[in-house]
Amino acid sequence: MNYTNSPIQKITFNNQEYFVKRDDLLNSDFSGNKARKFYYYLINDFPKIKKVVTFGSAQSNAMYSLSVLCKIKGLKFDYYVDHIASFLKENPVGNYKFALDFGMNIIEGKIPDSFDEETLFISEGGAVVEASFGIKVLADEIKSWAEQNSIKNLKIFLPSGTGTTALYLQKYLPFEVLTCACVGDEDYLKKQFEELEKDNFPTIVKKEKKYHFGKLYKEFYDIHKELLKQTNIEFDLLYDSLAWLCFEKYVSTQKNKDYTFLYIHQGGLLGNISMLERYKHKFDK
Ligand SMILES: *Cc1c(COP(=O)(O)O)cnc(C)c1O
């Protein structure tokens, strides 16, 4: 099974050249940045552990990826949510449906205060030090690619939720890592960085306006469709649409500076199934 070494592809979008690290192609079940963040748990053995516990939303990419990991490792998986919408219970789709197929035990309610020694607890979204292990592997792949192609003036862009991936990429790379805050504002993201590291943070590119995570925006749908049309790559609607809006804006301020731009595609495409249904319903009339 291949869980590392994703390809890097050259694309042209709106007459600008970019490279894209295709972590969405890592593996059909276990891909994107969650495969990187949970790589430590995949390749190490935890003889005492029988069960993994975490919490978050009922459509989370981390939830799905952990359900796959637990299946591969033969572990039980308890996932705590505040609430599951009744339409989702009645019509399971996307991450929720596939995580259930992989054996997730979903629990509505409060997460326990403590766990026995056979249980491994992982923070929401995999914002844990252990994530640095797999993200270093990603950083090393980028470094060798840059060396092989004699690229020195590289700038890397990727969207942040918890910011864990961007933070550890910056830690292990000699290039500038840029990101934007998709969940919460810039201050929230900086606080997230400070939870895990003292300094050497990625550059946070400001957003044009305030966006609420999970809400539908016409410009998100438009750039998603335009990216698909021009590059033949499907990007995620929750994070990538906002990131490309920010990234393009940023790149337009860096003209004539001879930078090479690399975007990290972090997967998340199962989540697009339900998002596309919502977008079509709202905007394709
Ligand atoms: C989880 C996720 C992110 C956010 O990753 P963080 O490490 O929490 O910043 C971005 N894009 C996609 C597609 C994701 O699934």
PDB file of C-alpha atoms and ligand atoms in Angstrom:
ATOM      1  CA  MET A   1       0.000   0.000   0.000  1.00  0.00           C
ATOM      2  CA  ASN A   2       1.270   3.453  -0.827  1.00  0.00           C
ATOM      3  CA  TYR A   3       0.705   6.159   1.769  1.00  0.00           C
ATOM      4  CA  THR A   4       3.545   8.527   0.830  1.00  0.00           C
ATOM      5  CA  ASN A   5       5.231  10.057  -2.232  1.00  0.00           C
ATOM      6  CA  SER A   6       2.364  11.781  -4.012  1.00  0.00           C
ATOM      7  CA  PRO A   7       3.055  13.288  -7.456  1.00  0.00           C
ATOM      8  CA  ILE A   8       3.636  16.996  -8.113  1.00  0.00           C
ATOM      9  CA  GLN A   9       1.879  18.346 -11.184  1.00  0.00           C
ATOM     10  CA  LYS A  10       2.239  21.562 -13.146  1.00  0.00           C
ATOM     11  CA  ILE A  11      -0.962  23.482 -13.877  1.00  0.00           C
ATOM     12  CA  THR A  12      -1.936  26.800 -15.402  1.00  0.00           C
ATOM     13  CA  PHE A  13      -4.805  28.673 -13.796  1.00  0.00           C
ATOM     14  CA  ASN A  14      -5.951  32.070 -15.089  1.00  0.00           C
ATOM     15  CA  ASN A  15      -2.672  32.368 -17.036  1.00  0.00           C
ATOM     16  CA  GLN A  16      -0.509  31.794 -13.964  1.00  0.00           C
ATOM     17  CA  GLU A  17       1.668  28.731 -13.572  1.00  0.00           C
ATOM     18  CA  TYR A  18       1.517  26.719 -10.339  1.00  0.00           C
ATOM     19  CA  PHE A  19       2.627  23.326  -9.123  1.00  0.00           C
ATOM     20  CA  VAL A  20       0.221  21.148  -7.156  1.00  0.00           C
ATOM     21  CA  LYS A  21       1.261  18.471  -4.661  1.00  0.00           C
ATOM     22  CA  ARG A  22      -1.413  15.829  -5.193  1.00  0.00           C
ATOM     23  CA  ASP A  23      -1.867  14.425  -1.685  1.00  0.00           C
ATOM     24  CA  ASP A  24      -5.459  13.745  -2.750  1.00  0.00           C
ATOM     25  CA  LEU A  25      -3.973  10.865  -4.798  1.00  0.00           C
ATOM     26  CA  LEU A  26      -2.006   9.214  -1.967  1.00  0.00           C
ATOM     27  CA  ASN A  27      -4.387   6.306  -1.506  1.00  0.00           C
ATOM     28  CA  SER A  28      -8.025   5.789  -2.411  1.00  0.00           C
ATOM     29  CA  ASP A  29      -9.197   5.392   1.206  1.00  0.00           C
ATOM     30  CA  PHE A  30      -6.503   7.053   3.269  1.00  0.00           C
ATOM     31  CA  SER A  31      -5.426  10.283   1.597  1.00  0.00           C
ATOM     32  CA  GLY A  32      -4.980  14.015   1.919  1.00  0.00           C
ATOM     33  CA  ASN A  33      -3.428  15.740   4.891  1.00  0.00           C
ATOM     34  CA  LYS A  34      -5.214  13.415   7.348  1.00  0.00           C
ATOM     35  CA  ALA A  35      -3.145  10.546   5.936  1.00  0.00           C
ATOM     36  CA  ARG A  36      -0.059  12.633   6.710  1.00  0.00           C
ATOM     37  CA  LYS A  37      -1.275  13.658  10.155  1.00  0.00           C
ATOM     38  CA  PHE A  38      -2.198  10.108  11.162  1.00  0.00           C
ATOM     39  CA  TYR A  39       0.801   8.449   9.496  1.00  0.00           C
ATOM     40  CA  TYR A  40       2.481   8.068  12.887  1.00  0.00           C
ATOM     41  CA  TYR A  41      -0.425   5.949  14.121  1.00  0.00           C
ATOM     42  CA  LEU A  42      -0.488   3.952  10.893  1.00  0.00           C
ATOM     43  CA  ILE A  43       3.119   2.783  10.902  1.00  0.00           C
ATOM     44  CA  ASN A  44       3.683   2.349  14.644  1.00  0.00           C
ATOM     45  CA  ASP A  45       2.304  -0.462  16.741  1.00  0.00           C
ATOM     46  CA  PHE A  46       0.412   0.181  19.950  1.00  0.00           C
ATOM     47  CA  PRO A  47       0.104  -3.261  21.542  1.00  0.00           C
ATOM     48  CA  LYS A  48      -1.965  -2.055  24.528  1.00  0.00           C
ATOM     49  CA  ILE A  49      -4.434   0.007  22.518  1.00  0.00           C
ATOM     50  CA  LYS A  50      -7.796  -1.496  21.567  1.00  0.00           C
ATOM     51  CA  LYS A  51      -9.763   1.639  20.771  1.00  0.00           C
ATOM     52  CA  VAL A  52      -9.372   5.166  19.346  1.00  0.00           C
ATOM     53  CA  VAL A  53     -11.582   8.005  20.600  1.00  0.00           C
ATOM     54  CA  THR A  54     -12.004  11.488  19.167  1.00  0.00           C
ATOM     55  CA  PHE A  55     -14.721  14.070  18.565  1.00  0.00           C
ATOM     56  CA  GLY A  56     -15.802  16.708  16.034  1.00  0.00           C
ATOM     57  CA  SER A  57     -18.485  17.310  13.445  1.00  0.00           C
ATOM     58  CA  ALA A  58     -20.505  14.565  11.779  1.00  0.00           C
ATOM     59  CA  GLN A  59     -19.067  15.416   8.344  1.00  0.00           C
ATOM     60  CA  SER A  60     -15.411  15.733   9.262  1.00  0.00           C
ATOM     61  CA  ASN A  61     -12.589  14.496   7.038  1.00  0.00           C
ATOM     62  CA  ALA A  62     -10.581  13.530  10.131  1.00  0.00           C
ATOM     63  CA  MET A  63     -13.460  11.326  11.320  1.00  0.00           C
ATOM     64  CA  TYR A  64     -13.506   9.434   8.029  1.00  0.00           C
ATOM     65  CA  SER A  65      -9.718   9.024   7.896  1.00  0.00           C
ATOM     66  CA  LEU A  66      -9.603   7.706  11.463  1.00  0.00           C
ATOM     67  CA  SER A  67     -12.336   5.195  10.644  1.00  0.00           C
ATOM     68  CA  VAL A  68     -10.095   3.898   7.838  1.00  0.00           C
ATOM     69  CA  LEU A  69      -7.036   3.850  10.095  1.00  0.00           C
ATOM     70  CA  CYS A  70      -8.909   1.881  12.775  1.00  0.00           C
ATOM     71  CA  LYS A  71     -10.133  -0.589  10.190  1.00  0.00           C
ATOM     72  CA  ILE A  72      -6.572  -1.133   8.898  1.00  0.00           C
ATOM     73  CA  LYS A  73      -5.198  -1.509  12.435  1.00  0.00           C
ATOM     74  CA  GLY A  74      -8.057  -3.642  13.748  1.00  0.00           C
ATOM     75  CA  LEU A  75      -9.058  -1.089  16.405  1.00  0.00           C
ATOM     76  CA  LYS A  76     -12.469   0.022  17.609  1.00  0.00           C
ATOM     77  CA  PHE A  77     -13.381   3.621  16.868  1.00  0.00           C
ATOM     78  CA  ASP A  78     -15.658   5.793  19.036  1.00  0.00           C
ATOM     79  CA  TYR A  79     -16.521   9.189  17.584  1.00  0.00           C
ATOM     80  CA  TYR A  80     -18.339  11.798  19.697  1.00  0.00           C
ATOM     81  CA  VAL A  81     -20.518  14.495  18.145  1.00  0.00           C
ATOM     82  CA  ASP A  82     -22.744  17.153  19.737  1.00  0.00           C
ATOM     83  CA  HIS A  83     -25.556  16.374  17.387  1.00  0.00           C
ATOM     84  CA  ILE A  84     -26.318  14.540  14.147  1.00  0.00           C
ATOM     85  CA  ALA A  85     -28.813  16.323  11.905  1.00  0.00           C
ATOM     86  CA  SER A  86     -31.874  14.168  11.315  1.00  0.00           C
ATOM     87  CA  PHE A  87     -31.611  14.501   7.507  1.00  0.00           C
ATOM     88  CA  LEU A  88     -28.089  13.079   7.721  1.00  0.00           C
ATOM     89  CA  LYS A  89     -29.220  10.155   9.873  1.00  0.00           C
ATOM     90  CA  GLU A  90     -31.950   9.397   7.384  1.00  0.00           C
ATOM     91  CA  ASN A  91     -29.802   9.918   4.292  1.00  0.00           C
ATOM     92  CA  PRO A  92     -26.163   9.194   5.175  1.00  0.00           C
ATOM     93  CA  VAL A  93     -23.714  10.742   2.673  1.00  0.00           C
ATOM     94  CA  GLY A  94     -20.021  11.554   2.287  1.00  0.00           C
ATOM     95  CA  ASN A  95     -17.627  11.165   5.202  1.00  0.00           C
ATOM     96  CA  TYR A  96     -20.407  10.178   7.596  1.00  0.00           C
ATOM     97  CA  LYS A  97     -21.695   7.361   5.419  1.00  0.00           C
ATOM     98  CA  PHE A  98     -18.265   5.947   4.618  1.00  0.00           C
ATOM     99  CA  ALA A  99     -17.015   6.205   8.207  1.00  0.00           C
ATOM    100  CA  LEU A 100     -20.063   4.171   9.316  1.00  0.00           C
ATOM    101  CA  ASP A 101     -19.242   1.628   6.591  1.00  0.00           C
ATOM    102  CA  PHE A 102     -15.724   1.379   8.017  1.00  0.00           C
ATOM    103  CA  GLY A 103     -17.143   0.510  11.432  1.00  0.00           C
ATOM    104  CA  MET A 104     -17.223   3.848  13.258  1.00  0.00           C
ATOM    105  CA  ASN A 105     -19.307   3.865  16.437  1.00  0.00           C
ATOM    106  CA  ILE A 106     -20.821   7.366  16.511  1.00  0.00           C
ATOM    107  CA  ILE A 107     -22.045   8.709  19.839  1.00  0.00           C
ATOM    108  CA  GLU A 108     -24.167  11.810  20.349  1.00  0.00           C
ATOM    109  CA  GLY A 109     -23.196  13.434  23.596  1.00  0.00           C
ATOM    110  CA  LYS A 110     -20.363  14.575  25.786  1.00  0.00           C
ATOM    111  CA  ILE A 111     -16.940  12.990  25.565  1.00  0.00           C
ATOM    112  CA  PRO A 112     -15.815  11.272  28.793  1.00  0.00           C
ATOM    113  CA  ASP A 113     -13.298  13.112  31.031  1.00  0.00           C
ATOM    114  CA  SER A 114     -10.837  10.233  31.182  1.00  0.00           C
ATOM    115  CA  PHE A 115     -10.088   6.966  29.405  1.00  0.00           C
ATOM    116  CA  ASP A 116      -8.645   3.587  30.328  1.00  0.00           C
ATOM    117  CA  GLU A 117      -5.176   2.538  29.192  1.00  0.00           C
ATOM    118  CA  GLU A 118      -6.526   0.569  26.245  1.00  0.00           C
ATOM    119  CA  THR A 119      -7.911   3.757  24.707  1.00  0.00           C
ATOM    120  CA  LEU A 120      -6.009   6.227  22.566  1.00  0.00           C
ATOM    121  CA  PHE A 121      -7.516   9.719  22.631  1.00  0.00           C
ATOM    122  CA  ILE A 122      -6.759  12.042  19.686  1.00  0.00           C
ATOM    123  CA  SER A 123      -7.628  15.778  19.731  1.00  0.00           C
ATOM    124  CA  GLU A 124     -10.204  17.130  17.311  1.00  0.00           C
ATOM    125  CA  GLY A 125      -8.920  17.259  13.726  1.00  0.00           C
ATOM    126  CA  GLY A 126      -5.647  15.546  14.646  1.00  0.00           C
ATOM    127  CA  ALA A 127      -4.085  18.697  16.121  1.00  0.00           C
ATOM    128  CA  VAL A 128      -1.419  16.704  17.934  1.00  0.00           C
ATOM    129  CA  VAL A 129       2.391  16.635  18.132  1.00  0.00           C
ATOM    130  CA  GLU A 130       2.361  13.130  16.606  1.00  0.00           C
ATOM    131  CA  ALA A 131       1.104  14.743  13.365  1.00  0.00           C
ATOM    132  CA  SER A 132       4.550  16.274  12.876  1.00  0.00           C
ATOM    133  CA  PHE A 133       5.924  12.829  12.035  1.00  0.00           C
ATOM    134  CA  GLY A 134       3.978  12.369   8.792  1.00  0.00           C
ATOM    135  CA  ILE A 135       4.139  16.065   7.878  1.00  0.00           C
ATOM    136  CA  LYS A 136       7.947  15.819   8.008  1.00  0.00           C
ATOM    137  CA  VAL A 137       7.698  13.057   5.405  1.00  0.00           C
ATOM    138  CA  LEU A 138       5.644  15.433   3.232  1.00  0.00           C
ATOM    139  CA  ALA A 139       8.204  18.218   3.777  1.00  0.00           C
ATOM    140  CA  ASP A 140      11.046  15.884   2.760  1.00  0.00           C
ATOM    141  CA  GLU A 141       9.226  14.970  -0.456  1.00  0.00           C
ATOM    142  CA  ILE A 142       8.869  18.673  -1.288  1.00  0.00           C
ATOM    143  CA  LYS A 143      12.545  19.338  -0.465  1.00  0.00           C
ATOM    144  CA  SER A 144      13.807  16.553  -2.757  1.00  0.00           C
ATOM    145  CA  TRP A 145      11.540  17.708  -5.563  1.00  0.00           C
ATOM    146  CA  ALA A 146      12.828  21.281  -5.220  1.00  0.00           C
ATOM    147  CA  GLU A 147      16.435  20.036  -5.194  1.00  0.00           C
ATOM    148  CA  GLN A 148      15.967  17.781  -8.215  1.00  0.00           C
ATOM    149  CA  ASN A 149      14.447  20.673 -10.150  1.00  0.00           C
ATOM    150  CA  SER A 150      16.866  23.317  -8.840  1.00  0.00           C
ATOM    151  CA  ILE A 151      14.014  25.386  -7.407  1.00  0.00           C
ATOM    152  CA  LYS A 152      15.257  27.824  -4.775  1.00  0.00           C
ATOM    153  CA  ASN A 153      12.623  30.542  -4.678  1.00  0.00           C
ATOM    154  CA  LEU A 154       9.672  28.376  -3.701  1.00  0.00           C
ATOM    155  CA  LYS A 155       6.533  29.601  -1.966  1.00  0.00           C
ATOM    156  CA  ILE A 156       4.090  27.046  -0.619  1.00  0.00           C
ATOM    157  CA  PHE A 157       0.393  27.605  -0.039  1.00  0.00           C
ATOM    158  CA  LEU A 158      -2.191  25.490   1.753  1.00  0.00           C
ATOM    159  CA  PRO A 159      -5.430  26.243   3.646  1.00  0.00           C
ATOM    160  CA  SER A 160      -5.681  25.756   7.412  1.00  0.00           C
ATOM    161  CA  GLY A 161      -8.309  24.366   9.745  1.00  0.00           C
ATOM    162  CA  THR A 162      -6.438  23.655  12.969  1.00  0.00           C
ATOM    163  CA  GLY A 163      -3.276  24.878  11.208  1.00  0.00           C
ATOM    164  CA  THR A 164      -1.322  21.766  12.194  1.00  0.00           C
ATOM    165  CA  THR A 165      -0.265  20.855   8.651  1.00  0.00           C
ATOM    166  CA  ALA A 166       0.895  24.365   7.715  1.00  0.00           C
ATOM    167  CA  LEU A 167       2.700  24.774  11.042  1.00  0.00           C
ATOM    168  CA  TYR A 168       4.771  21.601  10.803  1.00  0.00           C
ATOM    169  CA  LEU A 169       5.465  22.130   7.101  1.00  0.00           C
ATOM    170  CA  GLN A 170       7.002  25.484   7.991  1.00  0.00           C
ATOM    171  CA  LYS A 171       8.969  23.818  10.767  1.00  0.00           C
ATOM    172  CA  TYR A 172      10.595  21.335   8.384  1.00  0.00           C
ATOM    173  CA  LEU A 173      10.959  23.437   5.211  1.00  0.00           C
ATOM    174  CA  PRO A 174      13.474  26.122   4.278  1.00  0.00           C
ATOM    175  CA  PHE A 175      10.816  27.856   2.123  1.00  0.00           C
ATOM    176  CA  GLU A 176       8.069  30.276   3.092  1.00  0.00           C
ATOM    177  CA  VAL A 177       4.774  28.531   3.869  1.00  0.00           C
ATOM    178  CA  LEU A 178       1.645  30.641   3.421  1.00  0.00           C
ATOM    179  CA  THR A 179      -1.826  29.777   4.612  1.00  0.00           C
ATOM    180  CA  CYS A 180      -5.279  31.223   5.257  1.00  0.00           C
ATOM    181  CA  ALA A 181      -7.670  30.635   8.144  1.00  0.00           C
ATOM    182  CA  CYS A 182     -10.717  28.685   6.928  1.00  0.00           C
ATOM    183  CA  VAL A 183     -12.128  27.976  10.416  1.00  0.00           C
ATOM    184  CA  GLY A 184     -12.298  31.096  12.561  1.00  0.00           C
ATOM    185  CA  ASP A 185     -10.205  34.214  12.073  1.00  0.00           C
ATOM    186  CA  GLU A 186      -6.462  34.918  11.927  1.00  0.00           C
ATOM    187  CA  ASP A 187      -6.197  35.290  15.725  1.00  0.00           C
ATOM    188  CA  TYR A 188      -7.783  31.905  16.263  1.00  0.00           C
ATOM    189  CA  LEU A 189      -5.311  30.324  13.850  1.00  0.00           C
ATOM    190  CA  LYS A 190      -2.339  31.969  15.551  1.00  0.00           C
ATOM    191  CA  LYS A 191      -3.573  30.614  18.905  1.00  0.00           C
ATOM    192  CA  GLN A 192      -3.744  27.159  17.351  1.00  0.00           C
ATOM    193  CA  PHE A 193      -0.112  27.490  16.224  1.00  0.00           C
ATOM    194  CA  GLU A 194       0.909  28.551  19.727  1.00  0.00           C
ATOM    195  CA  GLU A 195      -0.667  25.407  21.190  1.00  0.00           C
ATOM    196  CA  LEU A 196       1.918  23.292  19.364  1.00  0.00           C
ATOM    197  CA  GLU A 197       5.017  25.440  18.693  1.00  0.00           C
ATOM    198  CA  LYS A 198       6.737  28.551  20.071  1.00  0.00           C
ATOM    199  CA  ASP A 199       7.787  30.310  16.874  1.00  0.00           C
ATOM    200  CA  ASN A 200       8.587  29.934  13.165  1.00  0.00           C
ATOM    201  CA  PHE A 201       4.911  30.196  12.179  1.00  0.00           C
ATOM    202  CA  PRO A 202       3.592  30.122   8.596  1.00  0.00           C
ATOM    203  CA  THR A 203       2.529  33.444   7.034  1.00  0.00           C
ATOM    204  CA  ILE A 204      -1.210  33.976   7.377  1.00  0.00           C
ATOM    205  CA  VAL A 205      -2.662  35.650   4.272  1.00  0.00           C
ATOM    206  CA  LYS A 206      -5.645  37.832   5.144  1.00  0.00           C
ATOM    207  CA  LYS A 207      -9.078  37.123   3.685  1.00  0.00           C
ATOM    208  CA  GLU A 208     -10.978  39.684   1.612  1.00  0.00           C
ATOM    209  CA  LYS A 209     -14.030  39.296   3.813  1.00  0.00           C
ATOM    210  CA  LYS A 210     -15.310  37.247   6.697  1.00  0.00           C
ATOM    211  CA  TYR A 211     -16.398  33.727   5.781  1.00  0.00           C
ATOM    212  CA  HIS A 212     -18.141  31.220   8.034  1.00  0.00           C
ATOM    213  CA  PHE A 213     -16.881  27.661   7.837  1.00  0.00           C
ATOM    214  CA  GLY A 214     -19.333  25.342   6.090  1.00  0.00           C
ATOM    215  CA  LYS A 215     -21.516  28.126   4.702  1.00  0.00           C
ATOM    216  CA  LEU A 216     -22.172  28.405   0.964  1.00  0.00           C
ATOM    217  CA  TYR A 217     -20.626  31.260  -1.020  1.00  0.00           C
ATOM    218  CA  LYS A 218     -21.153  31.788  -4.739  1.00  0.00           C
ATOM    219  CA  GLU A 219     -17.493  32.732  -5.255  1.00  0.00           C
ATOM    220  CA  PHE A 220     -16.428  29.404  -3.657  1.00  0.00           C
ATOM    221  CA  TYR A 221     -18.611  27.479  -6.089  1.00  0.00           C
ATOM    222  CA  ASP A 222     -17.427  29.564  -9.054  1.00  0.00           C
ATOM    223  CA  ILE A 223     -13.704  29.124  -8.409  1.00  0.00           C
ATOM    224  CA  HIS A 224     -14.220  25.395  -7.715  1.00  0.00           C
ATOM    225  CA  LYS A 225     -15.850  24.957 -11.133  1.00  0.00           C
ATOM    226  CA  GLU A 226     -13.258  27.149 -12.858  1.00  0.00           C
ATOM    227  CA  LEU A 227     -10.377  25.155 -11.320  1.00  0.00           C
ATOM    228  CA  LEU A 228     -11.972  21.914 -12.473  1.00  0.00           C
ATOM    229  CA  LYS A 229     -12.473  23.286 -15.976  1.00  0.00           C
ATOM    230  CA  GLN A 230      -8.985  24.735 -16.426  1.00  0.00           C
ATOM    231  CA  THR A 231      -6.886  22.140 -14.563  1.00  0.00           C
ATOM    232  CA  ASN A 232      -9.046  19.012 -14.549  1.00  0.00           C
ATOM    233  CA  ILE A 233      -8.411  18.710 -10.795  1.00  0.00           C
ATOM    234  CA  GLU A 234     -11.263  18.546  -8.311  1.00  0.00           C
ATOM    235  CA  PHE A 235     -10.538  20.663  -5.245  1.00  0.00           C
ATOM    236  CA  ASP A 236     -12.338  20.614  -1.918  1.00  0.00           C
ATOM    237  CA  LEU A 237     -15.146  23.158  -1.407  1.00  0.00           C
ATOM    238  CA  LEU A 238     -14.670  23.831   2.306  1.00  0.00           C
ATOM    239  CA  TYR A 239     -11.000  24.788   2.319  1.00  0.00           C
ATOM    240  CA  ASP A 240      -9.551  24.929  -1.193  1.00  0.00           C
ATOM    241  CA  SER A 241     -12.007  27.418  -2.713  1.00  0.00           C
ATOM    242  CA  LEU A 242     -11.173  30.044  -0.096  1.00  0.00           C
ATOM    243  CA  ALA A 243      -7.482  29.184  -0.291  1.00  0.00           C
ATOM    244  CA  TRP A 244      -7.362  29.667  -4.069  1.00  0.00           C
ATOM    245  CA  LEU A 245      -9.144  33.021  -3.766  1.00  0.00           C
ATOM    246  CA  CYS A 246      -6.505  34.135  -1.231  1.00  0.00           C
ATOM    247  CA  PHE A 247      -3.608  32.538  -3.093  1.00  0.00           C
ATOM    248  CA  GLU A 248      -4.440  34.137  -6.455  1.00  0.00           C
ATOM    249  CA  LYS A 249      -4.754  37.519  -4.792  1.00  0.00           C
ATOM    250  CA  TYR A 250      -1.417  37.046  -3.064  1.00  0.00           C
ATOM    251  CA  VAL A 251       0.335  35.851  -6.239  1.00  0.00           C
ATOM    252  CA  SER A 252      -0.935  38.926  -8.112  1.00  0.00           C
ATOM    253  CA  THR A 253       1.044  41.086  -5.658  1.00  0.00           C
ATOM    254  CA  GLN A 254       4.246  39.073  -6.333  1.00  0.00           C
ATOM    255  CA  LYS A 255       4.514  39.566 -10.088  1.00  0.00           C
ATOM    256  CA  ASN A 256       8.000  39.838 -11.671  1.00  0.00           C
ATOM    257  CA  LYS A 257       9.627  38.370  -8.558  1.00  0.00           C
ATOM    258  CA  ASP A 258      10.383  35.010 -10.125  1.00  0.00           C
ATOM    259  CA  TYR A 259       8.878  32.814  -7.440  1.00  0.00           C
ATOM    260  CA  THR A 260       7.745  29.254  -7.993  1.00  0.00           C
ATOM    261  CA  PHE A 261       4.376  28.542  -6.368  1.00  0.00           C
ATOM    262  CA  LEU A 262       3.392  25.167  -4.954  1.00  0.00           C
ATOM    263  CA  TYR A 263      -0.124  24.447  -3.722  1.00  0.00           C
ATOM    264  CA  ILE A 264      -0.762  21.467  -1.450  1.00  0.00           C
ATOM    265  CA  HIS A 265      -3.934  19.558  -2.373  1.00  0.00           C
ATOM    266  CA  GLN A 266      -4.981  18.069   0.968  1.00  0.00           C
ATOM    267  CA  GLY A 267      -7.770  15.802  -0.254  1.00  0.00           C
ATOM    268  CA  GLY A 268     -11.179  15.966   1.431  1.00  0.00           C
ATOM    269  CA  LEU A 269     -13.113  15.094  -1.697  1.00  0.00           C
ATOM    270  CA  LEU A 270     -15.669  12.806  -0.008  1.00  0.00           C
ATOM    271  CA  GLY A 271     -16.937  15.928   1.741  1.00  0.00           C
ATOM    272  CA  ASN A 272     -17.647  17.453  -1.673  1.00  0.00           C
ATOM    273  CA  ILE A 273     -20.497  14.998  -2.288  1.00  0.00           C
ATOM    274  CA  SER A 274     -22.852  16.663   0.195  1.00  0.00           C
ATOM    275  CA  MET A 275     -21.428  20.163  -0.406  1.00  0.00           C
ATOM    276  CA  LEU A 276     -22.061  19.871  -4.160  1.00  0.00           C
ATOM    277  CA  GLU A 277     -25.640  18.799  -3.504  1.00  0.00           C
ATOM    278  CA  ARG A 278     -26.134  21.912  -1.390  1.00  0.00           C
ATOM    279  CA  TYR A 279     -24.404  24.194  -3.914  1.00  0.00           C
ATOM    280  CA  LYS A 280     -26.397  22.838  -6.850  1.00  0.00           C
ATOM    281  CA  HIS A 281     -29.617  23.245  -4.950  1.00  0.00           C
ATOM    282  CA  LYS A 282     -28.794  26.830  -4.045  1.00  0.00           C
ATOM    283  CA  PHE A 283     -27.132  28.203  -7.186  1.00  0.00           C
ATOM    284  CA  ASP A 284     -28.020  25.989 -10.205  1.00  0.00           C
ATOM    285  CA  LYS A 285     -31.597  26.950 -10.831  1.00  0.00           C
TER     286      LYS A 285
HETATM  287  C1  LIG B   1      -8.409  18.777   7.580  1.00  0.00           C
HETATM  288  C2  LIG B   1      -8.255  19.525   6.299  1.00  0.00           C
HETATM  289  C3  LIG B   1      -7.617  20.772   6.239  1.00  0.00           C
HETATM  290  C4  LIG B   1      -7.101  21.469   7.479  1.00  0.00           C
HETATM  291  O1  LIG B   1      -5.947  20.870   8.003  1.00  0.00           O
HETATM  292  P1  LIG B   1      -5.301  21.400   9.350  1.00  0.00           P
HETATM  293  O2  LIG B   1      -4.066  20.605   9.537  1.00  0.00           O
HETATM  294  O3  LIG B   1      -6.304  21.155  10.445  1.00  0.00           O
HETATM  295  O4  LIG B   1      -5.040  22.869   9.172  1.00  0.00           O
HETATM  296  C5  LIG B   1      -7.505  21.397   4.996  1.00  0.00           C
HETATM  297  N1  LIG B   1      -7.984  20.831   3.870  1.00  0.00           N
HETATM  298  C6  LIG B   1      -8.594  19.633   3.890  1.00  0.00           C
HETATM  299  C7  LIG B   1      -9.132  19.086   2.619  1.00  0.00           C
HETATM  300  C8  LIG B   1      -8.745  18.944   5.099  1.00  0.00           C
HETATM  301  O5  LIG B   1      -9.363  17.742   5.116  1.00  0.00           O
END
